PDB file of C-alpha atoms and ligand atoms in Angstrom:
ATOM      1  CA  MET A   1      -0.826  28.905  28.180  1.00  0.00           C
ATOM      2  CA  PHE A   2       2.758  29.768  28.089  1.00  0.00           C
ATOM      3  CA  MET A   3       2.854  28.968  24.374  1.00  0.00           C
ATOM      4  CA  THR A   4       3.309  31.118  21.108  1.00  0.00           C
ATOM      5  CA  VAL A   5       0.763  32.796  19.268  1.00  0.00           C
ATOM      6  CA  GLU A   6       1.118  30.374  16.795  1.00  0.00           C
ATOM      7  CA  ASP A   7       0.760  27.285  18.268  1.00  0.00           C
ATOM      8  CA  GLN A   8      -2.094  28.148  19.827  1.00  0.00           C
ATOM      9  CA  ALA A   9      -3.613  29.144  17.127  1.00  0.00           C
ATOM     10  CA  LEU A  10      -2.562  25.285  15.336  1.00  0.00           C
ATOM     11  CA  ASN A  11      -4.134  24.235  18.393  1.00  0.00           C
ATOM     12  CA  THR A  12      -6.951  25.656  18.726  1.00  0.00           C
ATOM     13  CA  GLU A  13      -7.269  24.852  15.070  1.00  0.00           C
ATOM     14  CA  PHE A  14      -6.534  21.102  16.119  1.00  0.00           C
ATOM     15  CA  LEU A  15      -9.136  21.098  19.096  1.00  0.00           C
ATOM     16  CA  GLU A  16     -12.276  22.723  16.957  1.00  0.00           C
ATOM     17  CA  GLN A  17     -12.272  20.823  14.028  1.00  0.00           C
ATOM     18  CA  GLY A  18     -10.546  17.873  14.886  1.00  0.00           C
ATOM     19  CA  TYR A  19      -7.632  18.355  12.278  1.00  0.00           C
ATOM     20  CA  VAL A  20      -4.854  20.566  10.819  1.00  0.00           C
ATOM     21  CA  ILE A  21      -3.600  20.393   7.250  1.00  0.00           C
ATOM     22  CA  ARG A  22      -0.079  22.103   6.310  1.00  0.00           C
ATOM     23  CA  PRO A  23       2.695  22.145   4.412  1.00  0.00           C
ATOM     24  CA  VAL A  24       5.170  19.737   4.798  1.00  0.00           C
ATOM     25  CA  ALA A  25       7.638  20.492   7.261  1.00  0.00           C
ATOM     26  CA  ASP A  26      10.366  19.278   4.957  1.00  0.00           C
ATOM     27  CA  GLN A  27       9.817  18.449   1.329  1.00  0.00           C
ATOM     28  CA  ALA A  28      12.960  16.749   0.874  1.00  0.00           C
ATOM     29  CA  ALA A  29      11.675  13.825   2.722  1.00  0.00           C
ATOM     30  CA  LEU A  30       8.621  14.342   1.451  1.00  0.00           C
ATOM     31  CA  ASP A  31       9.895  13.476  -1.698  1.00  0.00           C
ATOM     32  CA  TRP A  32      12.040  10.665  -0.944  1.00  0.00           C
ATOM     33  CA  ILE A  33       9.374   9.332   0.204  1.00  0.00           C
ATOM     34  CA  ARG A  34       7.744   9.329  -2.830  1.00  0.00           C
ATOM     35  CA  ASP A  35      10.196   8.393  -5.659  1.00  0.00           C
ATOM     36  CA  GLY A  36      10.781   5.359  -3.196  1.00  0.00           C
ATOM     37  CA  PHE A  37       7.477   3.973  -3.504  1.00  0.00           C
ATOM     38  CA  VAL A  38       8.121   5.370  -7.898  1.00  0.00           C
ATOM     39  CA  ALA A  39      10.923   2.986  -7.570  1.00  0.00           C
ATOM     40  CA  LEU A  40       9.568  -0.343  -5.254  1.00  0.00           C
ATOM     41  CA  ALA A  41       6.365   0.347  -7.880  1.00  0.00           C
ATOM     42  CA  GLU A  42       8.419   0.127 -10.803  1.00  0.00           C
ATOM     43  CA  GLU A  43      10.356  -3.409  -9.787  1.00  0.00           C
ATOM     44  CA  ALA A  44       7.224  -5.356  -9.113  1.00  0.00           C
ATOM     45  CA  LEU A  45       5.918  -3.778 -12.312  1.00  0.00           C
ATOM     46  CA  GLY A  46       9.547  -5.028 -13.823  1.00  0.00           C
ATOM     47  CA  ARG A  47       9.580  -1.755 -16.176  1.00  0.00           C
ATOM     48  CA  LYS A  48      10.836   1.561 -15.415  1.00  0.00           C
ATOM     49  CA  SER A  49       8.255   4.227 -16.148  1.00  0.00           C
ATOM     50  CA  ASP A  50       8.837   7.898 -17.805  1.00  0.00           C
ATOM     51  CA  LEU A  51       5.872   8.869 -16.866  1.00  0.00           C
ATOM     52  CA  PRO A  52       5.850  11.911 -13.843  1.00  0.00           C
ATOM     53  CA  PRO A  53       5.970  10.436 -10.648  1.00  0.00           C
ATOM     54  CA  GLU A  54       2.224  11.781 -10.316  1.00  0.00           C
ATOM     55  CA  VAL A  55       1.131  10.257 -12.930  1.00  0.00           C
ATOM     56  CA  PHE A  56       2.613   7.555 -12.358  1.00  0.00           C
ATOM     57  CA  LEU A  57       0.942   6.362  -9.062  1.00  0.00           C
ATOM     58  CA  ASN A  58      -2.501   8.041  -9.987  1.00  0.00           C
ATOM     59  CA  HIS A  59      -2.709   6.050 -12.852  1.00  0.00           C
ATOM     60  CA  ILE A  60      -1.437   2.719 -11.138  1.00  0.00           C
ATOM     61  CA  HIS A  61      -4.852   0.862 -11.465  1.00  0.00           C
ATOM     62  CA  GLU A  62      -4.310   0.765 -14.834  1.00  0.00           C
ATOM     63  CA  GLN A  63      -1.317  -1.571 -14.786  1.00  0.00           C
ATOM     64  CA  VAL A  64      -1.673  -3.468 -11.667  1.00  0.00           C
ATOM     65  CA  PRO A  65      -5.225  -5.838 -11.429  1.00  0.00           C
ATOM     66  CA  VAL A  66      -7.628  -5.824  -8.844  1.00  0.00           C
ATOM     67  CA  PRO A  67      -6.763  -9.617  -7.498  1.00  0.00           C
ATOM     68  CA  GLN A  68      -3.245  -8.700  -7.101  1.00  0.00           C
ATOM     69  CA  LEU A  69      -3.701  -5.208  -5.257  1.00  0.00           C
ATOM     70  CA  ASN A  70      -3.374  -6.120  -1.670  1.00  0.00           C
ATOM     71  CA  ASP A  71       0.049  -8.271  -2.782  1.00  0.00           C
ATOM     72  CA  PHE A  72       0.978  -5.268  -4.569  1.00  0.00           C
ATOM     73  CA  ARG A  73       0.325  -3.097  -1.657  1.00  0.00           C
ATOM     74  CA  LEU A  74       1.974  -5.769   1.379  1.00  0.00           C
ATOM     75  CA  ARG A  75       4.964  -5.171  -1.119  1.00  0.00           C
ATOM     76  CA  MET A  76       5.358  -1.518  -0.521  1.00  0.00           C
ATOM     77  CA  ILE A  77       4.898  -1.211   2.781  1.00  0.00           C
ATOM     78  CA  ARG A  78       7.931  -3.764   3.253  1.00  0.00           C
ATOM     79  CA  GLY A  79       9.973  -2.108   0.596  1.00  0.00           C
ATOM     80  CA  ILE A  80       9.784   1.248   2.355  1.00  0.00           C
ATOM     81  CA  ASN A  81       9.336  -0.184   5.747  1.00  0.00           C
ATOM     82  CA  ALA A  82      12.568  -1.794   4.740  1.00  0.00           C
ATOM     83  CA  ALA A  83      14.554   1.624   4.245  1.00  0.00           C
ATOM     84  CA  ASP A  84      16.145   2.590   7.790  1.00  0.00           C
ATOM     85  CA  ALA A  85      15.655   6.367   6.533  1.00  0.00           C
ATOM     86  CA  LEU A  86      11.327   5.984   6.080  1.00  0.00           C
ATOM     87  CA  ARG A  87      10.525   6.986  10.131  1.00  0.00           C
ATOM     88  CA  GLU A  88      13.244   9.683  10.167  1.00  0.00           C
ATOM     89  CA  ASN A  89      11.667  11.242   7.200  1.00  0.00           C
ATOM     90  CA  TYR A  90       7.892  11.075   7.757  1.00  0.00           C
ATOM     91  CA  TYR A  91       8.292  12.363  11.033  1.00  0.00           C
ATOM     92  CA  LYS A  92      10.742  15.344   9.607  1.00  0.00           C
ATOM     93  CA  LEU A  93       7.040  16.077   7.004  1.00  0.00           C
ATOM     94  CA  ALA A  94       4.868  16.957  10.873  1.00  0.00           C
ATOM     95  CA  ARG A  95       7.793  17.879  13.681  1.00  0.00           C
ATOM     96  CA  THR A  96       7.222  21.019  14.092  1.00  0.00           C
ATOM     97  CA  TYR A  97       3.505  20.381  13.741  1.00  0.00           C
ATOM     98  CA  LEU A  98       3.936  17.653  16.398  1.00  0.00           C
ATOM     99  CA  ASP A  99       5.867  20.262  18.762  1.00  0.00           C
ATOM    100  CA  ALA A 100       2.937  22.410  18.751  1.00  0.00           C
ATOM    101  CA  LEU A 101       0.029  19.940  19.270  1.00  0.00           C
ATOM    102  CA  VAL A 102       1.452  16.670  20.685  1.00  0.00           C
ATOM    103  CA  GLY A 103       5.137  18.059  22.066  1.00  0.00           C
ATOM    104  CA  ASN A 104       8.908  17.062  21.465  1.00  0.00           C
ATOM    105  CA  GLU A 105       8.934  13.723  22.967  1.00  0.00           C
ATOM    106  CA  LEU A 106       7.261  11.374  21.367  1.00  0.00           C
ATOM    107  CA  ALA A 107       6.547   8.176  20.974  1.00  0.00           C
ATOM    108  CA  MET A 108       6.277   7.228  17.067  1.00  0.00           C
ATOM    109  CA  GLN A 109       4.380   3.513  15.748  1.00  0.00           C
ATOM    110  CA  LEU A 110       6.825   0.825  14.158  1.00  0.00           C
ATOM    111  CA  ARG A 111       5.433   0.560  11.128  1.00  0.00           C
ATOM    112  CA  VAL A 112       3.993   3.305   8.860  1.00  0.00           C
ATOM    113  CA  ASN A 113       1.042   2.072   6.442  1.00  0.00           C
ATOM    114  CA  LEU A 114      -0.093   2.726   3.167  1.00  0.00           C
ATOM    115  CA  SER A 115      -3.294   2.853   1.963  1.00  0.00           C
ATOM    116  CA  ILE A 116      -3.783   2.488  -2.198  1.00  0.00           C
ATOM    117  CA  GLN A 117      -7.819   3.079  -3.296  1.00  0.00           C
ATOM    118  CA  PHE A 118      -8.623   2.454  -6.775  1.00  0.00           C
ATOM    119  CA  PRO A 119     -10.835   3.953  -8.954  1.00  0.00           C
ATOM    120  CA  ASP A 120     -14.693   1.668  -8.159  1.00  0.00           C
ATOM    121  CA  ASP A 121     -12.832  -1.126  -5.877  1.00  0.00           C
ATOM    122  CA  ASP A 122     -13.864  -1.655  -2.800  1.00  0.00           C
ATOM    123  CA  SER A 123     -11.931  -4.372  -1.518  1.00  0.00           C
ATOM    124  CA  SER A 124      -9.868  -1.746   0.357  1.00  0.00           C
ATOM    125  CA  LEU A 125     -12.632   0.049   2.280  1.00  0.00           C
ATOM    126  CA  LEU A 126     -12.229   1.660   6.012  1.00  0.00           C
ATOM    127  CA  PRO A 127     -15.549   1.515   7.405  1.00  0.00           C
ATOM    128  CA  VAL A 128     -16.715   4.524   9.784  1.00  0.00           C
ATOM    129  CA  HIS A 129     -14.901   4.128  12.869  1.00  0.00           C
ATOM    130  CA  ALA A 130     -12.565   5.279  15.692  1.00  0.00           C
ATOM    131  CA  ASP A 131      -9.035   3.930  16.394  1.00  0.00           C
ATOM    132  CA  THR A 132     -10.052   4.481  19.869  1.00  0.00           C
ATOM    133  CA  TRP A 133     -12.629   2.008  20.095  1.00  0.00           C
ATOM    134  CA  SER A 134     -10.356  -0.755  18.677  1.00  0.00           C
ATOM    135  CA  GLY A 135      -7.781  -0.054  21.710  1.00  0.00           C
ATOM    136  CA  ASP A 136      -5.810   2.964  20.737  1.00  0.00           C
ATOM    137  CA  SER A 137      -5.332   5.116  22.996  1.00  0.00           C
ATOM    138  CA  PRO A 138      -6.727   8.892  23.238  1.00  0.00           C
ATOM    139  CA  TYR A 139      -3.430  10.147  23.513  1.00  0.00           C
ATOM    140  CA  GLU A 140      -2.224   9.318  20.205  1.00  0.00           C
ATOM    141  CA  VAL A 141      -2.977  11.027  16.696  1.00  0.00           C
ATOM    142  CA  VAL A 142      -2.493  10.071  13.236  1.00  0.00           C
ATOM    143  CA  VAL A 143      -0.297  11.859  11.115  1.00  0.00           C
ATOM    144  CA  TRP A 144      -1.933  11.384   7.300  1.00  0.00           C
ATOM    145  CA  LEU A 145       0.078  11.766   3.987  1.00  0.00           C
ATOM    146  CA  PRO A 146      -1.152  11.641   0.737  1.00  0.00           C
ATOM    147  CA  LEU A 147       1.148  10.786  -2.229  1.00  0.00           C
ATOM    148  CA  VAL A 148      -1.119  12.154  -5.045  1.00  0.00           C
ATOM    149  CA  ASN A 149      -3.840  15.139  -4.621  1.00  0.00           C
ATOM    150  CA  CYS A 150      -6.440  13.519  -2.633  1.00  0.00           C
ATOM    151  CA  TYR A 151     -10.249  15.029  -3.513  1.00  0.00           C
ATOM    152  CA  GLY A 152     -13.752  14.207  -3.504  1.00  0.00           C
ATOM    153  CA  SER A 153     -14.494  10.205  -2.741  1.00  0.00           C
ATOM    154  CA  LYS A 154     -10.389   9.939  -3.348  1.00  0.00           C
ATOM    155  CA  ALA A 155      -9.773  11.464   0.494  1.00  0.00           C
ATOM    156  CA  MET A 156     -10.927  10.048   3.392  1.00  0.00           C
ATOM    157  CA  TYR A 157     -13.585  12.041   5.876  1.00  0.00           C
ATOM    158  CA  LEU A 158     -13.546  12.898   9.404  1.00  0.00           C
ATOM    159  CA  LEU A 159     -16.387  14.070  11.533  1.00  0.00           C
ATOM    160  CA  PRO A 160     -15.547  17.351  12.857  1.00  0.00           C
ATOM    161  CA  ALA A 161     -14.592  17.814  16.607  1.00  0.00           C
ATOM    162  CA  ASN A 162     -18.022  20.191  16.607  1.00  0.00           C
ATOM    163  CA  GLU A 163     -20.280  17.528  15.034  1.00  0.00           C
ATOM    164  CA  TYR A 164     -19.639  15.146  17.658  1.00  0.00           C
ATOM    165  CA  ALA A 165     -21.540  15.995  20.816  1.00  0.00           C
ATOM    166  CA  PRO A 166     -24.653  14.408  18.983  1.00  0.00           C
ATOM    167  CA  PHE A 167     -23.065  11.413  17.971  1.00  0.00           C
ATOM    168  CA  ASP A 168     -21.727  10.321  21.282  1.00  0.00           C
ATOM    169  CA  ARG A 169     -25.522  10.600  22.275  1.00  0.00           C
ATOM    170  CA  ASP A 170     -27.044   7.924  19.624  1.00  0.00           C
ATOM    171  CA  PHE A 171     -23.956   6.309  19.761  1.00  0.00           C
ATOM    172  CA  VAL A 172     -25.689   3.690  22.492  1.00  0.00           C
ATOM    173  CA  ARG A 173     -28.959   3.474  20.416  1.00  0.00           C
ATOM    174  CA  LEU A 174     -26.577   2.983  17.133  1.00  0.00           C
ATOM    175  CA  GLN A 175     -25.163   0.435  18.864  1.00  0.00           C
ATOM    176  CA  GLY A 176     -26.173  -3.460  16.974  1.00  0.00           C
ATOM    177  CA  SER A 177     -26.091  -1.085  13.305  1.00  0.00           C
ATOM    178  CA  SER A 178     -24.039  -1.624  10.867  1.00  0.00           C
ATOM    179  CA  SER A 179     -20.976   0.598   9.870  1.00  0.00           C
ATOM    180  CA  GLU A 180     -23.356   1.903   6.685  1.00  0.00           C
ATOM    181  CA  GLU A 181     -26.330   2.539   9.179  1.00  0.00           C
ATOM    182  CA  VAL A 182     -23.543   3.817  11.551  1.00  0.00           C
ATOM    183  CA  TYR A 183     -21.684   6.077   8.679  1.00  0.00           C
ATOM    184  CA  LYS A 184     -25.511   7.721   6.978  1.00  0.00           C
ATOM    185  CA  SER A 185     -26.638   8.838  10.266  1.00  0.00           C
ATOM    186  CA  ILE A 186     -23.061  11.437  10.153  1.00  0.00           C
ATOM    187  CA  GLU A 187     -23.148  11.231   6.525  1.00  0.00           C
ATOM    188  CA  ASN A 188     -24.523  15.290   6.103  1.00  0.00           C
ATOM    189  CA  LYS A 189     -22.067  15.820   8.906  1.00  0.00           C
ATOM    190  CA  VAL A 190     -19.102  14.134   7.373  1.00  0.00           C
ATOM    191  CA  LYS A 191     -16.068  16.624   5.886  1.00  0.00           C
ATOM    192  CA  TRP A 192     -14.099  15.030   3.307  1.00  0.00           C
ATOM    193  CA  LEU A 193     -10.706  16.163   3.807  1.00  0.00           C
ATOM    194  CA  GLU A 194      -9.138  17.722   0.526  1.00  0.00           C
ATOM    195  CA  ILE A 195      -5.167  17.596   0.587  1.00  0.00           C
ATOM    196  CA  ASP A 196      -2.757  17.844  -2.359  1.00  0.00           C
ATOM    197  CA  TYR A 197       0.659  16.256  -2.314  1.00  0.00           C
ATOM    198  CA  GLY A 198       3.280  18.597  -0.886  1.00  0.00           C
ATOM    199  CA  GLN A 199       0.479  18.904   2.118  1.00  0.00           C
ATOM    200  CA  VAL A 200       0.671  16.496   5.276  1.00  0.00           C
ATOM    201  CA  MET A 201      -2.224  16.334   7.835  1.00  0.00           C
ATOM    202  CA  VAL A 202      -2.547  15.388  11.363  1.00  0.00           C
ATOM    203  CA  PHE A 203      -6.143  14.495  13.071  1.00  0.00           C
ATOM    204  CA  ASN A 204      -7.786  13.291  16.265  1.00  0.00           C
ATOM    205  CA  GLN A 205      -8.435   9.251  15.492  1.00  0.00           C
ATOM    206  CA  SER A 206     -10.468   9.318  18.245  1.00  0.00           C
ATOM    207  CA  LEU A 207     -13.039  11.415  16.069  1.00  0.00           C
ATOM    208  CA  PRO A 208     -15.350   9.034  13.354  1.00  0.00           C
ATOM    209  CA  HIS A 209     -13.891   8.487   9.944  1.00  0.00           C
ATOM    210  CA  GLY A 210     -12.823   6.720   7.183  1.00  0.00           C
ATOM    211  CA  ASN A 211     -13.590   6.417   3.639  1.00  0.00           C
ATOM    212  CA  ARG A 212     -16.251   5.020   0.978  1.00  0.00           C
ATOM    213  CA  ILE A 213     -15.351   3.978  -2.861  1.00  0.00           C
ATOM    214  CA  ASN A 214     -12.693   5.688  -4.829  1.00  0.00           C
ATOM    215  CA  ALA A 215     -15.293   7.087  -7.592  1.00  0.00           C
ATOM    216  CA  GLU A 216     -13.041   9.697  -8.881  1.00  0.00           C
ATOM    217  CA  PRO A 217     -10.723   8.028 -12.025  1.00  0.00           C
ATOM    218  CA  GLU A 218      -7.424   8.208 -10.140  1.00  0.00           C
ATOM    219  CA  THR A 219      -5.483   6.002  -7.510  1.00  0.00           C
ATOM    220  CA  ARG A 220      -5.264   7.423  -4.008  1.00  0.00           C
ATOM    221  CA  TRP A 221      -1.787   6.549  -2.673  1.00  0.00           C
ATOM    222  CA  SER A 222      -1.272   7.967   1.251  1.00  0.00           C
ATOM    223  CA  MET A 223       0.110   6.895   4.136  1.00  0.00           C
ATOM    224  CA  ASN A 224      -0.560   7.012   7.982  1.00  0.00           C
ATOM    225  CA  CYS A 225       1.693   6.289  11.210  1.00  0.00           C
ATOM    226  CA  ARG A 226       0.290   7.110  15.112  1.00  0.00           C
ATOM    227  CA  PHE A 227       2.141   9.683  17.293  1.00  0.00           C
ATOM    228  CA  LYS A 228       1.988  10.151  20.604  1.00  0.00           C
ATOM    229  CA  SER A 229       3.755  12.105  23.614  1.00  0.00           C
ATOM    230  CA  VAL A 230       5.925   9.139  25.255  1.00  0.00           C
ATOM    231  CA  PHE A 231       5.247   9.389  28.904  1.00  0.00           C
ATOM    232  CA  THR A 232       0.911   9.574  28.087  1.00  0.00           C
ATOM    233  CA  PRO A 233      -0.879   6.258  29.314  1.00  0.00           C
ATOM    234  CA  TYR A 234      -1.115   3.541  26.361  1.00  0.00           C
ATOM    235  CA  GLY A 235      -3.933   1.386  25.125  1.00  0.00           C
ATOM    236  CA  ASP A 236      -3.752  -1.897  23.082  1.00  0.00           C
ATOM    237  CA  LYS A 237      -0.800  -0.129  22.065  1.00  0.00           C
ATOM    238  CA  LYS A 238       2.426  -0.546  23.921  1.00  0.00           C
ATOM    239  CA  LEU A 239       5.543   1.178  23.819  1.00  0.00           C
ATOM    240  CA  GLY A 240       8.335  -1.228  22.814  1.00  0.00           C
ATOM    241  CA  GLU A 241       6.169  -3.531  20.561  1.00  0.00           C
ATOM    242  CA  PHE A 242       3.984  -1.186  18.422  1.00  0.00           C
ATOM    243  CA  PHE A 243       5.189   2.461  19.595  1.00  0.00           C
ATOM    244  CA  GLU A 244       9.024   3.704  19.726  1.00  0.00           C
ATOM    245  CA  PRO A 245      10.058   6.461  21.581  1.00  0.00           C
ATOM    246  CA  ILE A 246      12.211   8.843  18.930  1.00  0.00           C
ATOM    247  CA  THR A 247      12.743  12.439  20.100  1.00  0.00           C
ATOM    248  CA  LEU A 248      13.747  11.582  24.641  1.00  0.00           C
ATOM    249  CA  ARG A 249      15.087  13.985  26.060  1.00  0.00           C
ATOM    250  CA  ALA A 250      17.912  14.336  28.706  1.00  0.00           C
ATOM    251  CA  ALA A 251      15.966  14.969  31.521  1.00  0.00           C
ATOM    252  CA  SER A 252      13.651  12.057  31.019  1.00  0.00           C
ATOM    253  CA  ARG A 253      16.373   9.380  30.110  1.00  0.00           C
ATOM    254  CA  LEU A 254      18.218  10.136  33.419  1.00  0.00           C
ATOM    255  CA  GLY A 255      14.833   9.737  35.514  1.00  0.00           C
ATOM    256  CA  MET A 256      14.481   7.275  33.725  1.00  0.00           C
ATOM    257  CA  ASP A 257      17.100   5.282  34.407  1.00  0.00           C
ATOM    258  CA  TYR A 258      17.604   6.913  37.915  1.00  0.00           C
ATOM    259  CA  ARG A 259      17.914   4.481  41.274  1.00  0.00           C
ATOM    260  CA  TYR A 260      18.299   5.957  44.271  1.00  0.00           C
ATOM    261  CA  PRO A 261      22.015   5.707  45.817  1.00  0.00           C
ATOM    262  CA  GLY A 262      22.849   2.079  46.998  1.00  0.00           C
ATOM    263  CA  THR A 263      19.840   0.092  45.219  1.00  0.00           C
ATOM    264  CA  GLY A 264      20.524   0.381  41.974  1.00  0.00           C
ATOM    265  CA  LYS A 265      23.267  -1.909  40.123  1.00  0.00           C
TER     266      LYS A 265
HETATM  267  O1  AKG B 301      -7.160   6.132   4.809  1.00  0.00           O
HETATM  268  C1  AKG B 301      -7.980   6.233   5.357  1.00  0.00           C
HETATM  269  O2  AKG B 301      -8.804   6.457   4.437  1.00  0.00           O
HETATM  270  C2  AKG B 301      -8.234   6.085   6.852  1.00  0.00           C
HETATM  271  C3  AKG B 301      -7.347   6.127   7.652  1.00  0.00           C
HETATM  272  C4  AKG B 301      -7.342   5.511   9.065  1.00  0.00           C
HETATM  273  O3  AKG B 301      -8.541   4.875   9.852  1.00  0.00           O
HETATM  274  C5  AKG B 301      -6.516   6.026  10.081  1.00  0.00           C
HETATM  275  O4  AKG B 301      -5.158   6.486   9.855  1.00  0.00           O
HETATM  276  O5  AKG B 301      -6.870   5.645  11.455  1.00  0.00           O
HETATM  277 FE1  FE2 B 302      -8.597   5.239  12.058  1.00  0.00          FE
END
């Protein structure tokens, strides 16, 4: 492979583990996103906070009642996605890693998702799944961003690539089992992805992953967004509907627009 040594190492790590965790590639973009959430949450609560941002976000469950959590989360997602700079800032967090792992002509999901998981709350859990089981293309990767430090059950888990083969062999037998049974079958193989604010993760969403009840005393805030190389096959999520090209290069623009002489408009 004609890749730099660094790019090769990153690719090998991603293939072997199914994920990479690295410092964000753009600290200003990260702070812009977190400050945005603090401002949106203050607006939703109708008061300013004098707490440091990480304390404010980690303890938001002390200010938002559980029955209002979903509305609160939707308000946060709408608010942050309404800012024109969001997607470019989100891309900048992982640009160098995406370049190395996916390519430099990318399609990005139109809407960036947000998870908020209160301690001991079971209302917003994602049972074990792979995104490809519900129509995502295996050419997609997820860029996952913690807005607070995530550890223990406040983190998400993933079945590492090197543990996948037995799961694959057992999958047919597991069909008809509950998500809980599927989880139990891999419980001692999954990796809990400890990751701090200031880091970003890229993971292979075709590996089984999910989360459990957050038994830590702090709220988890994390974002996720899918990226793929623009000319790779699409699943149910199509270009123009769900994905949009963000870094098309001149040669591709020319190719897409090309008409043989005399046949074009
Ligand atoms: O954030 C999580 O716990 C799971 C995220 C997830 O399933 C995804 O981004 O595809
Ligand atoms: Fe997922």
